[in-house]
PDB file of C-alpha atoms and ligand atoms in Angstrom:
ATOM      1  CA  MET A  27       9.210  -2.658  16.101  1.00  0.00           C
ATOM      2  CA  ILE A  28       6.399  -2.694  13.554  1.00  0.00           C
ATOM      3  CA  LYS A  29       5.769  -6.274  12.455  1.00  0.00           C
ATOM      4  CA  LYS A  30       2.391  -6.155  10.744  1.00  0.00           C
ATOM      5  CA  CYS A  31       1.313  -4.822   7.394  1.00  0.00           C
ATOM      6  CA  LEU A  32      -2.252  -4.598   6.159  1.00  0.00           C
ATOM      7  CA  PHE A  33      -3.139  -4.809   2.472  1.00  0.00           C
ATOM      8  CA  PRO A  34      -6.648  -3.625   1.623  1.00  0.00           C
ATOM      9  CA  ALA A  35      -7.352  -5.610  -1.545  1.00  0.00           C
ATOM     10  CA  ALA A  36     -11.097  -5.920  -1.808  1.00  0.00           C
ATOM     11  CA  GLY A  37     -11.729  -3.403  -4.607  1.00  0.00           C
ATOM     12  CA  TYR A  38     -13.131  -4.477  -7.970  1.00  0.00           C
ATOM     13  CA  GLY A  39     -10.521  -2.849 -10.182  1.00  0.00           C
ATOM     14  CA  THR A  40     -13.182  -1.686 -12.617  1.00  0.00           C
ATOM     15  CA  ARG A  41     -10.718   0.510 -14.496  1.00  0.00           C
ATOM     16  CA  PHE A  42      -8.997  -2.636 -15.720  1.00  0.00           C
ATOM     17  CA  LEU A  43     -12.019  -4.522 -16.988  1.00  0.00           C
ATOM     18  CA  PRO A  44     -12.175  -6.977 -18.630  1.00  0.00           C
ATOM     19  CA  ALA A  45      -8.750  -8.054 -17.255  1.00  0.00           C
ATOM     20  CA  THR A  46     -10.099  -7.853 -13.714  1.00  0.00           C
ATOM     21  CA  LYS A  47     -13.360  -9.655 -14.404  1.00  0.00           C
ATOM     22  CA  ALA A  48     -12.098 -12.923 -12.936  1.00  0.00           C
ATOM     23  CA  MET A  49      -8.692 -11.799 -11.639  1.00  0.00           C
ATOM     24  CA  PRO A  50      -7.956  -9.451  -8.723  1.00  0.00           C
ATOM     25  CA  LYS A  51      -6.338  -6.165  -9.795  1.00  0.00           C
ATOM     26  CA  GLU A  52      -3.622  -6.798  -7.211  1.00  0.00           C
ATOM     27  CA  MET A  53      -2.515  -9.772  -9.341  1.00  0.00           C
ATOM     28  CA  LEU A  54      -1.857  -7.664 -12.442  1.00  0.00           C
ATOM     29  CA  PRO A  55       1.834  -8.123 -13.189  1.00  0.00           C
ATOM     30  CA  ILE A  56       4.507  -5.529 -13.737  1.00  0.00           C
ATOM     31  CA  LEU A  57       6.827  -7.675 -15.854  1.00  0.00           C
ATOM     32  CA  THR A  58       6.518 -11.120 -14.232  1.00  0.00           C
ATOM     33  CA  LYS A  59       5.576 -10.149 -10.694  1.00  0.00           C
ATOM     34  CA  PRO A  60       2.088  -9.288  -9.461  1.00  0.00           C
ATOM     35  CA  LEU A  61       1.569  -5.891  -7.840  1.00  0.00           C
ATOM     36  CA  ILE A  62       0.786  -7.380  -4.445  1.00  0.00           C
ATOM     37  CA  GLN A  63       4.092  -9.240  -4.353  1.00  0.00           C
ATOM     38  CA  TYR A  64       5.986  -5.969  -4.847  1.00  0.00           C
ATOM     39  CA  GLY A  65       3.998  -4.598  -1.916  1.00  0.00           C
ATOM     40  CA  VAL A  66       4.733  -7.577   0.330  1.00  0.00           C
ATOM     41  CA  GLU A  67       8.438  -7.366  -0.541  1.00  0.00           C
ATOM     42  CA  GLU A  68       8.421  -3.697   0.440  1.00  0.00           C
ATOM     43  CA  ALA A  69       6.677  -4.534   3.727  1.00  0.00           C
ATOM     44  CA  TYR A  70       9.160  -7.291   4.495  1.00  0.00           C
ATOM     45  CA  GLU A  71      12.086  -4.992   3.776  1.00  0.00           C
ATOM     46  CA  ALA A  72      10.559  -2.571   6.305  1.00  0.00           C
ATOM     47  CA  GLY A  73      10.563  -5.292   8.986  1.00  0.00           C
ATOM     48  CA  CYS A  74       7.015  -6.663   8.666  1.00  0.00           C
ATOM     49  CA  ASP A  75       6.630 -10.423   8.592  1.00  0.00           C
ATOM     50  CA  VAL A  76       2.936 -10.633   9.380  1.00  0.00           C
ATOM     51  CA  ILE A  77       1.033  -9.855   6.207  1.00  0.00           C
ATOM     52  CA  SER A  78      -2.703  -9.314   6.580  1.00  0.00           C
ATOM     53  CA  ILE A  79      -4.797  -9.032   3.476  1.00  0.00           C
ATOM     54  CA  ILE A  80      -8.350  -7.698   3.298  1.00  0.00           C
ATOM     55  CA  THR A  81      -9.918  -9.601   0.456  1.00  0.00           C
ATOM     56  CA  GLY A  82     -13.225  -9.705  -1.332  1.00  0.00           C
ATOM     57  CA  ARG A  83     -15.113 -12.073  -3.559  1.00  0.00           C
ATOM     58  CA  GLY A  84     -13.098 -13.461  -6.462  1.00  0.00           C
ATOM     59  CA  LYS A  85      -9.748 -12.846  -4.798  1.00  0.00           C
ATOM     60  CA  ARG A  86      -8.674 -16.436  -4.384  1.00  0.00           C
ATOM     61  CA  ALA A  87      -5.735 -15.951  -6.716  1.00  0.00           C
ATOM     62  CA  ILE A  88      -4.081 -13.793  -4.032  1.00  0.00           C
ATOM     63  CA  THR A  89      -4.351 -16.544  -1.422  1.00  0.00           C
ATOM     64  CA  ASP A  90      -3.075 -19.092  -3.943  1.00  0.00           C
ATOM     65  CA  HIS A  91      -0.162 -16.866  -4.908  1.00  0.00           C
ATOM     66  CA  PHE A  92       1.192 -16.940  -1.360  1.00  0.00           C
ATOM     67  CA  ASP A  93       0.658 -20.689  -1.019  1.00  0.00           C
ATOM     68  CA  ILE A  94       2.579 -23.689  -2.350  1.00  0.00           C
ATOM     69  CA  SER A  95       1.512 -24.980  -5.739  1.00  0.00           C
ATOM     70  CA  TYR A  96       2.474 -28.629  -5.447  1.00  0.00           C
ATOM     71  CA  GLU A  97       1.803 -29.702  -9.045  1.00  0.00           C
ATOM     72  CA  LEU A  98       3.698 -26.729 -10.452  1.00  0.00           C
ATOM     73  CA  GLU A  99       6.636 -27.112  -8.086  1.00  0.00           C
ATOM     74  CA  HIS A 100       6.839 -30.819  -8.844  1.00  0.00           C
ATOM     75  CA  GLN A 101       6.677 -30.141 -12.557  1.00  0.00           C
ATOM     76  CA  ILE A 102       9.547 -27.646 -12.655  1.00  0.00           C
ATOM     77  CA  GLN A 103      11.723 -29.284 -10.005  1.00  0.00           C
ATOM     78  CA  GLY A 104      15.297 -29.552 -11.187  1.00  0.00           C
ATOM     79  CA  THR A 105      14.754 -27.332 -14.252  1.00  0.00           C
ATOM     80  CA  ASP A 106      16.076 -23.794 -14.740  1.00  0.00           C
ATOM     81  CA  LYS A 107      12.500 -22.516 -14.246  1.00  0.00           C
ATOM     82  CA  GLU A 108      12.854 -23.088 -10.519  1.00  0.00           C
ATOM     83  CA  SER A 109      14.897 -19.899 -10.204  1.00  0.00           C
ATOM     84  CA  LEU A 110      11.812 -17.890 -11.205  1.00  0.00           C
ATOM     85  CA  LEU A 111      10.170 -18.844  -7.933  1.00  0.00           C
ATOM     86  CA  ILE A 112      13.055 -17.897  -5.634  1.00  0.00           C
ATOM     87  CA  ASP A 113      11.638 -14.528  -4.523  1.00  0.00           C
ATOM     88  CA  ILE A 114       8.108 -15.750  -3.851  1.00  0.00           C
ATOM     89  CA  ARG A 115       9.347 -18.841  -2.016  1.00  0.00           C
ATOM     90  CA  ALA A 116      11.523 -16.688   0.215  1.00  0.00           C
ATOM     91  CA  LEU A 117       8.576 -14.444   1.063  1.00  0.00           C
ATOM     92  CA  MET A 118       6.363 -17.430   1.855  1.00  0.00           C
ATOM     93  CA  GLU A 119       9.016 -18.848   4.131  1.00  0.00           C
ATOM     94  CA  LYS A 120       9.655 -15.638   6.035  1.00  0.00           C
ATOM     95  CA  CYS A 121       6.148 -14.199   6.323  1.00  0.00           C
ATOM     96  CA  THR A 122       2.857 -15.321   7.799  1.00  0.00           C
ATOM     97  CA  PHE A 123      -0.233 -14.511   5.738  1.00  0.00           C
ATOM     98  CA  THR A 124      -3.668 -13.907   7.177  1.00  0.00           C
ATOM     99  CA  TYR A 125      -6.868 -12.984   5.360  1.00  0.00           C
ATOM    100  CA  THR A 126     -10.273 -11.592   6.125  1.00  0.00           C
ATOM    101  CA  PRO A 127     -13.034 -10.483   3.767  1.00  0.00           C
ATOM    102  CA  GLN A 128     -14.450  -6.987   3.481  1.00  0.00           C
ATOM    103  CA  ASN A 129     -18.002  -8.043   2.728  1.00  0.00           C
ATOM    104  CA  GLU A 130     -19.233  -4.691   1.481  1.00  0.00           C
ATOM    105  CA  MET A 131     -17.355  -1.946  -0.337  1.00  0.00           C
ATOM    106  CA  LYS A 132     -17.734   0.780   2.252  1.00  0.00           C
ATOM    107  CA  GLY A 133     -14.443   2.619   1.765  1.00  0.00           C
ATOM    108  CA  LEU A 134     -10.794   2.407   2.744  1.00  0.00           C
ATOM    109  CA  GLY A 135     -11.549   3.338   6.363  1.00  0.00           C
ATOM    110  CA  ASP A 136     -13.926   0.384   6.597  1.00  0.00           C
ATOM    111  CA  ALA A 137     -11.414  -1.961   4.937  1.00  0.00           C
ATOM    112  CA  ILE A 138      -8.763  -0.949   7.460  1.00  0.00           C
ATOM    113  CA  TYR A 139     -11.251  -1.370  10.296  1.00  0.00           C
ATOM    114  CA  LYS A 140     -11.839  -4.958   9.122  1.00  0.00           C
ATOM    115  CA  GLY A 141      -8.108  -5.459   9.618  1.00  0.00           C
ATOM    116  CA  LYS A 142      -8.475  -4.953  13.360  1.00  0.00           C
ATOM    117  CA  ALA A 143      -9.259  -8.656  13.756  1.00  0.00           C
ATOM    118  CA  LEU A 144      -5.981  -9.484  11.995  1.00  0.00           C
ATOM    119  CA  VAL A 145      -3.512  -6.905  13.301  1.00  0.00           C
ATOM    120  CA  GLY A 146      -4.998  -6.438  16.786  1.00  0.00           C
ATOM    121  CA  ASP A 147      -5.294  -3.080  18.490  1.00  0.00           C
ATOM    122  CA  GLU A 148      -2.154  -2.993  20.572  1.00  0.00           C
ATOM    123  CA  SER A 149       0.631  -2.054  18.180  1.00  0.00           C
ATOM    124  CA  PRO A 150       1.185   0.290  15.269  1.00  0.00           C
ATOM    125  CA  PHE A 151       0.943  -1.273  11.819  1.00  0.00           C
ATOM    126  CA  CYS A 152       1.683  -0.453   8.179  1.00  0.00           C
ATOM    127  CA  VAL A 153      -0.842  -0.186   5.373  1.00  0.00           C
ATOM    128  CA  ILE A 154       0.090  -0.634   1.726  1.00  0.00           C
ATOM    129  CA  LEU A 155      -2.234  -0.090  -1.225  1.00  0.00           C
ATOM    130  CA  ALA A 156      -0.682  -2.441  -3.746  1.00  0.00           C
ATOM    131  CA  ASP A 157      -1.796  -0.515  -6.817  1.00  0.00           C
ATOM    132  CA  ASP A 158       0.472   2.334  -5.743  1.00  0.00           C
ATOM    133  CA  LEU A 159       3.785   0.808  -6.770  1.00  0.00           C
ATOM    134  CA  CYS A 160       6.808   2.456  -5.149  1.00  0.00           C
ATOM    135  CA  VAL A 161      10.469   2.018  -5.932  1.00  0.00           C
ATOM    136  CA  ASN A 162      13.645   3.667  -4.711  1.00  0.00           C
ATOM    137  CA  PRO A 163      16.611   2.055  -6.468  1.00  0.00           C
ATOM    138  CA  GLY A 164      19.772   2.078  -4.378  1.00  0.00           C
ATOM    139  CA  GLY A 165      18.013   3.249  -1.212  1.00  0.00           C
ATOM    140  CA  ASP A 166      15.447   2.214   1.369  1.00  0.00           C
ATOM    141  CA  GLY A 167      11.964   1.343   0.132  1.00  0.00           C
ATOM    142  CA  VAL A 168       9.217   3.815   1.022  1.00  0.00           C
ATOM    143  CA  MET A 169       7.776   1.732   3.877  1.00  0.00           C
ATOM    144  CA  LYS A 170      11.222   1.303   5.425  1.00  0.00           C
ATOM    145  CA  GLN A 171      11.776   5.064   5.229  1.00  0.00           C
ATOM    146  CA  MET A 172       8.480   5.533   7.065  1.00  0.00           C
ATOM    147  CA  VAL A 173       9.266   2.960   9.755  1.00  0.00           C
ATOM    148  CA  LYS A 174      12.523   4.817  10.466  1.00  0.00           C
ATOM    149  CA  LEU A 175      10.560   8.035  10.806  1.00  0.00           C
ATOM    150  CA  TYR A 176       8.055   6.314  13.089  1.00  0.00           C
ATOM    151  CA  GLU A 177      10.882   5.302  15.393  1.00  0.00           C
ATOM    152  CA  LYS A 178      11.613   8.996  15.891  1.00  0.00           C
ATOM    153  CA  TYR A 179       8.083  10.436  16.167  1.00  0.00           C
ATOM    154  CA  ARG A 180       5.873   7.501  17.298  1.00  0.00           C
ATOM    155  CA  CYS A 181       2.716   8.716  15.567  1.00  0.00           C
ATOM    156  CA  SER A 182       0.669   7.924  12.469  1.00  0.00           C
ATOM    157  CA  ILE A 183       2.393   8.840   9.204  1.00  0.00           C
ATOM    158  CA  VAL A 184       1.120   9.138   5.633  1.00  0.00           C
ATOM    159  CA  ALA A 185       3.351   9.203   2.567  1.00  0.00           C
ATOM    160  CA  ILE A 186       2.779  12.271   0.422  1.00  0.00           C
ATOM    161  CA  MET A 187       3.889  13.691  -2.907  1.00  0.00           C
ATOM    162  CA  GLU A 188       3.317  16.900  -4.815  1.00  0.00           C
ATOM    163  CA  VAL A 189       0.837  16.532  -7.656  1.00  0.00           C
ATOM    164  CA  PRO A 190      -0.330  19.039 -10.261  1.00  0.00           C
ATOM    165  CA  LYS A 191      -3.301  21.073  -8.980  1.00  0.00           C
ATOM    166  CA  ASP A 192      -5.622  19.554 -11.574  1.00  0.00           C
ATOM    167  CA  GLN A 193      -4.962  16.096 -10.099  1.00  0.00           C
ATOM    168  CA  VAL A 194      -5.843  16.792  -6.444  1.00  0.00           C
ATOM    169  CA  HIS A 195      -9.407  15.499  -6.870  1.00  0.00           C
ATOM    170  CA  LYS A 196      -7.995  11.940  -7.131  1.00  0.00           C
ATOM    171  CA  TYR A 197      -6.335  11.931  -3.711  1.00  0.00           C
ATOM    172  CA  GLY A 198      -6.540  12.646  -0.035  1.00  0.00           C
ATOM    173  CA  VAL A 199      -4.803  16.029   0.275  1.00  0.00           C
ATOM    174  CA  ILE A 200      -3.037  17.396   3.344  1.00  0.00           C
ATOM    175  CA  SER A 201      -1.709  20.668   4.631  1.00  0.00           C
ATOM    176  CA  GLY A 202       0.529  21.331   7.597  1.00  0.00           C
ATOM    177  CA  LYS A 203       3.625  22.896   9.029  1.00  0.00           C
ATOM    178  CA  GLU A 204       6.940  21.645   7.657  1.00  0.00           C
ATOM    179  CA  ILE A 205       8.813  20.640  10.822  1.00  0.00           C
ATOM    180  CA  GLU A 206      11.774  19.055   9.052  1.00  0.00           C
ATOM    181  CA  ASN A 207      12.723  18.979   5.413  1.00  0.00           C
ATOM    182  CA  GLY A 208       9.830  17.106   3.713  1.00  0.00           C
ATOM    183  CA  ILE A 209       8.071  16.258   6.998  1.00  0.00           C
ATOM    184  CA  TYR A 210       4.757  17.986   7.724  1.00  0.00           C
ATOM    185  CA  MET A 211       2.773  18.137  10.935  1.00  0.00           C
ATOM    186  CA  ILE A 212      -0.690  17.787   9.439  1.00  0.00           C
ATOM    187  CA  ASP A 213      -3.362  20.352  10.342  1.00  0.00           C
ATOM    188  CA  ASN A 214      -5.854  19.568   7.599  1.00  0.00           C
ATOM    189  CA  MET A 215      -6.671  16.750   5.233  1.00  0.00           C
ATOM    190  CA  VAL A 216      -9.494  16.432   2.722  1.00  0.00           C
ATOM    191  CA  GLU A 217     -10.488  13.371   0.714  1.00  0.00           C
ATOM    192  CA  LYS A 218     -10.597  14.000  -3.041  1.00  0.00           C
ATOM    193  CA  PRO A 219     -11.272  17.751  -2.848  1.00  0.00           C
ATOM    194  CA  ASP A 220     -12.372  19.960  -5.706  1.00  0.00           C
ATOM    195  CA  ILE A 221      -9.462  21.977  -7.003  1.00  0.00           C
ATOM    196  CA  ASP A 222     -10.624  25.163  -5.229  1.00  0.00           C
ATOM    197  CA  LYS A 223     -11.160  23.372  -1.895  1.00  0.00           C
ATOM    198  CA  ALA A 224      -7.798  21.583  -1.766  1.00  0.00           C
ATOM    199  CA  PRO A 225      -5.675  22.661   1.198  1.00  0.00           C
ATOM    200  CA  SER A 226      -2.490  22.234  -0.910  1.00  0.00           C
ATOM    201  CA  ASN A 227      -1.155  20.028  -3.695  1.00  0.00           C
ATOM    202  CA  LEU A 228       0.383  17.499  -1.280  1.00  0.00           C
ATOM    203  CA  ALA A 229      -1.378  14.229  -2.061  1.00  0.00           C
ATOM    204  CA  ILE A 230      -1.492  11.100   0.084  1.00  0.00           C
ATOM    205  CA  ILE A 231      -0.273   7.948  -1.642  1.00  0.00           C
ATOM    206  CA  GLY A 232      -0.987   4.387  -0.580  1.00  0.00           C
ATOM    207  CA  ARG A 233       1.492   4.045   2.280  1.00  0.00           C
ATOM    208  CA  TYR A 234       0.447   4.570   5.900  1.00  0.00           C
ATOM    209  CA  ILE A 235       1.710   3.811   9.365  1.00  0.00           C
ATOM    210  CA  LEU A 236      -1.208   3.863  11.796  1.00  0.00           C
ATOM    211  CA  THR A 237      -1.187   3.820  15.566  1.00  0.00           C
ATOM    212  CA  PRO A 238      -3.828   1.432  16.935  1.00  0.00           C
ATOM    213  CA  ASP A 239      -6.072   4.154  18.415  1.00  0.00           C
ATOM    214  CA  ILE A 240      -7.120   4.675  14.785  1.00  0.00           C
ATOM    215  CA  PHE A 241      -9.612   1.781  15.153  1.00  0.00           C
ATOM    216  CA  GLU A 242     -11.603   3.546  17.850  1.00  0.00           C
ATOM    217  CA  ILE A 243     -11.496   6.747  15.795  1.00  0.00           C
ATOM    218  CA  ILE A 244     -12.696   4.950  12.645  1.00  0.00           C
ATOM    219  CA  SER A 245     -15.577   3.422  14.578  1.00  0.00           C
ATOM    220  CA  ASN A 246     -16.692   6.964  15.465  1.00  0.00           C
ATOM    221  CA  THR A 247     -16.185   8.389  11.964  1.00  0.00           C
ATOM    222  CA  LYS A 248     -19.181   9.064   9.741  1.00  0.00           C
ATOM    223  CA  PRO A 249     -19.194   8.191   6.040  1.00  0.00           C
ATOM    224  CA  GLY A 250     -17.611  11.014   4.021  1.00  0.00           C
ATOM    225  CA  LYS A 251     -16.751  11.479   0.338  1.00  0.00           C
ATOM    226  CA  ASN A 252     -18.913   9.277  -1.915  1.00  0.00           C
ATOM    227  CA  GLY A 253     -20.774   7.954   1.151  1.00  0.00           C
ATOM    228  CA  GLU A 254     -17.719   5.865   2.115  1.00  0.00           C
ATOM    229  CA  LEU A 255     -15.858   5.605   5.391  1.00  0.00           C
ATOM    230  CA  GLN A 256     -12.651   7.493   4.620  1.00  0.00           C
ATOM    231  CA  ILE A 257      -9.365   6.823   6.399  1.00  0.00           C
ATOM    232  CA  THR A 258      -8.498  10.442   5.535  1.00  0.00           C
ATOM    233  CA  ASP A 259     -11.329  11.675   7.788  1.00  0.00           C
ATOM    234  CA  ALA A 260     -10.269   9.389  10.658  1.00  0.00           C
ATOM    235  CA  LEU A 261      -6.680  10.579  10.306  1.00  0.00           C
ATOM    236  CA  LEU A 262      -7.782  14.209  10.491  1.00  0.00           C
ATOM    237  CA  THR A 263      -9.479  13.475  13.814  1.00  0.00           C
ATOM    238  CA  GLN A 264      -6.280  11.782  14.983  1.00  0.00           C
ATOM    239  CA  ALA A 265      -4.209  14.772  13.824  1.00  0.00           C
ATOM    240  CA  LYS A 266      -6.428  17.148  15.808  1.00  0.00           C
ATOM    241  CA  LYS A 267      -6.192  15.003  18.950  1.00  0.00           C
ATOM    242  CA  GLY A 268      -2.460  14.468  18.740  1.00  0.00           C
ATOM    243  CA  MET A 269      -0.089  14.344  15.816  1.00  0.00           C
ATOM    244  CA  VAL A 270      -0.080  12.869  12.321  1.00  0.00           C
ATOM    245  CA  LEU A 271       2.825  13.412   9.954  1.00  0.00           C
ATOM    246  CA  GLY A 272       2.956  13.735   6.192  1.00  0.00           C
ATOM    247  CA  TYR A 273       6.211  12.414   4.761  1.00  0.00           C
ATOM    248  CA  LYS A 274       7.542  13.324   1.311  1.00  0.00           C
ATOM    249  CA  PHE A 275       9.071   9.966   0.468  1.00  0.00           C
ATOM    250  CA  LYS A 276      12.227   9.370  -1.543  1.00  0.00           C
ATOM    251  CA  GLY A 277      11.712   7.403  -4.732  1.00  0.00           C
ATOM    252  CA  LYS A 278       9.152   7.005  -7.475  1.00  0.00           C
ATOM    253  CA  ARG A 279       5.499   6.059  -7.261  1.00  0.00           C
ATOM    254  CA  PHE A 280       3.383   4.675 -10.078  1.00  0.00           C
ATOM    255  CA  ASP A 281      -0.401   4.755  -9.994  1.00  0.00           C
ATOM    256  CA  CYS A 282      -0.913   1.228 -11.284  1.00  0.00           C
ATOM    257  CA  GLY A 283      -4.645   1.599 -10.729  1.00  0.00           C
ATOM    258  CA  SER A 284      -4.642   3.695 -13.919  1.00  0.00           C
ATOM    259  CA  LEU A 285      -3.687   2.536 -17.386  1.00  0.00           C
ATOM    260  CA  ASP A 286      -1.137   5.337 -17.856  1.00  0.00           C
ATOM    261  CA  GLY A 287       0.580   4.590 -14.542  1.00  0.00           C
ATOM    262  CA  PHE A 288       0.545   0.872 -15.228  1.00  0.00           C
ATOM    263  CA  VAL A 289       2.221   1.269 -18.623  1.00  0.00           C
ATOM    264  CA  GLU A 290       4.712   3.769 -17.185  1.00  0.00           C
ATOM    265  CA  ALA A 291       5.624   1.318 -14.402  1.00  0.00           C
ATOM    266  CA  THR A 292       5.999  -1.532 -16.872  1.00  0.00           C
ATOM    267  CA  ASN A 293       8.380   0.507 -19.037  1.00  0.00           C
ATOM    268  CA  TYR A 294      10.317   1.764 -16.025  1.00  0.00           C
ATOM    269  CA  TYR A 295      10.805  -1.728 -14.592  1.00  0.00           C
ATOM    270  CA  TYR A 296      11.719  -3.150 -17.980  1.00  0.00           C
ATOM    271  CA  ASN A 297      14.353  -0.473 -18.543  1.00  0.00           C
ATOM    272  CA  ASN A 298      15.747  -0.468 -15.004  1.00  0.00           C
ATOM    273  CA  ILE A 299      15.497  -4.114 -13.997  1.00  0.00           C
ATOM    274  CA  GLU A 300      19.190  -4.454 -13.132  1.00  0.00           C
ATOM    275  CA  LYS A 301      19.220  -1.246 -11.079  1.00  0.00           C
ATOM    276  CA  ILE A 302      16.115  -2.365  -9.153  1.00  0.00           C
ATOM    277  CA  LYS A 303      17.441  -5.900  -8.537  1.00  0.00           C
ATOM    278  CA  LYS A 304      20.610  -4.612  -6.877  1.00  0.00           C
ATOM    279  CA  VAL A 305      18.566  -3.252  -3.975  1.00  0.00           C
ATOM    280  CA  LYS A 306      17.515  -6.741  -2.918  1.00  0.00           C
TER     281      LYS A 306
HETATM  282  C1  LIG B  29      -7.191   6.098  -1.580  1.00  0.00           C
HETATM  283  C2  LIG B  29      -7.344   7.114  -0.446  1.00  0.00           C
HETATM  284  C3  LIG B  29      -6.786   8.477  -0.870  1.00  0.00           C
HETATM  285  C4  LIG B  29      -5.343   8.313  -1.339  1.00  0.00           C
HETATM  286  C5  LIG B  29      -5.252   7.244  -2.440  1.00  0.00           C
HETATM  287  C6  LIG B  29      -3.803   6.943  -2.805  1.00  0.00           C
HETATM  288  O1  LIG B  29      -8.035   6.465  -2.636  1.00  0.00           O
HETATM  289  O2  LIG B  29      -8.717   7.220  -0.100  1.00  0.00           O
HETATM  290  O3  LIG B  29      -6.838   9.372   0.205  1.00  0.00           O
HETATM  291  O4  LIG B  29      -4.865   9.549  -1.819  1.00  0.00           O
HETATM  292  O5  LIG B  29      -5.844   6.010  -2.017  1.00  0.00           O
HETATM  293  O6  LIG B  29      -3.704   6.059  -3.866  1.00  0.00           O
HETATM  294  P1  LIG B  29      -8.411   5.483  -3.864  1.00  0.00           P
HETATM  295  O7  LIG B  29      -7.342   5.706  -4.898  1.00  0.00           O
HETATM  296  O8  LIG B  29      -8.402   4.085  -3.325  1.00  0.00           O
HETATM  297  O9  LIG B  29      -9.750   5.931  -4.334  1.00  0.00           O
END
């Protein structure tokens, strides 16, 4: 059973300035719910009740969001506004939240390595990048789909999707042998390749299941693209030593780290709110 989910959330969110000047990008709302809450709900649905968040400076709003706000709760007690807090209260009741700072921005691999103190190095764990918002109305969430796959293969798994060739430079890109419909045994992965160096157009999105040997591998990985410690590079080492799978998930993914994706997600959620609610 996978119980722990790590949320790297230390980035500055510069693409959303000035909104993110004093507010973490993970707190940007799609309708009335912040991105990170969608992520935590997805993790909980997948069976995780230990939520570990890698924070940075100026991220206090995340900690506050998953804590009781006594004045507010007192103020709205007994009014119809209380119903707006049902989902977040339920999450706070069911999950434990732990936090640690990533003091320097040294890449996603480094952020995940910081999580070792929170998730330990004995069991597999999930990783969710909250600005990749995923939804699968009427079916299992993406993380739950991946946990089911983990139960069969017991190895690290990354969620992937096909992207247009001219977009590959924004992602980690994999190639591999398709061993089942939509499931690839990875033989190569490159972080943000130039179009002519990309091994395919199968891009990694912000959902991972990692086996704990990844920590040792990260500690032996050298900085890669942009001088940062890349989880993509560590996963390639893991793939060469054993097995890492790429999984074409079912559902939709919105890149809420970009303005276009954020607006698209907002419109989608606004137009499909009833359909999405039914899944809960
Ligand atoms: C990170 C990963 C990249 C992955 C992407 C998914 O990049 O490094 O491999 O494809 O998330 O969103 P970032 O978008 O944080 O630069």
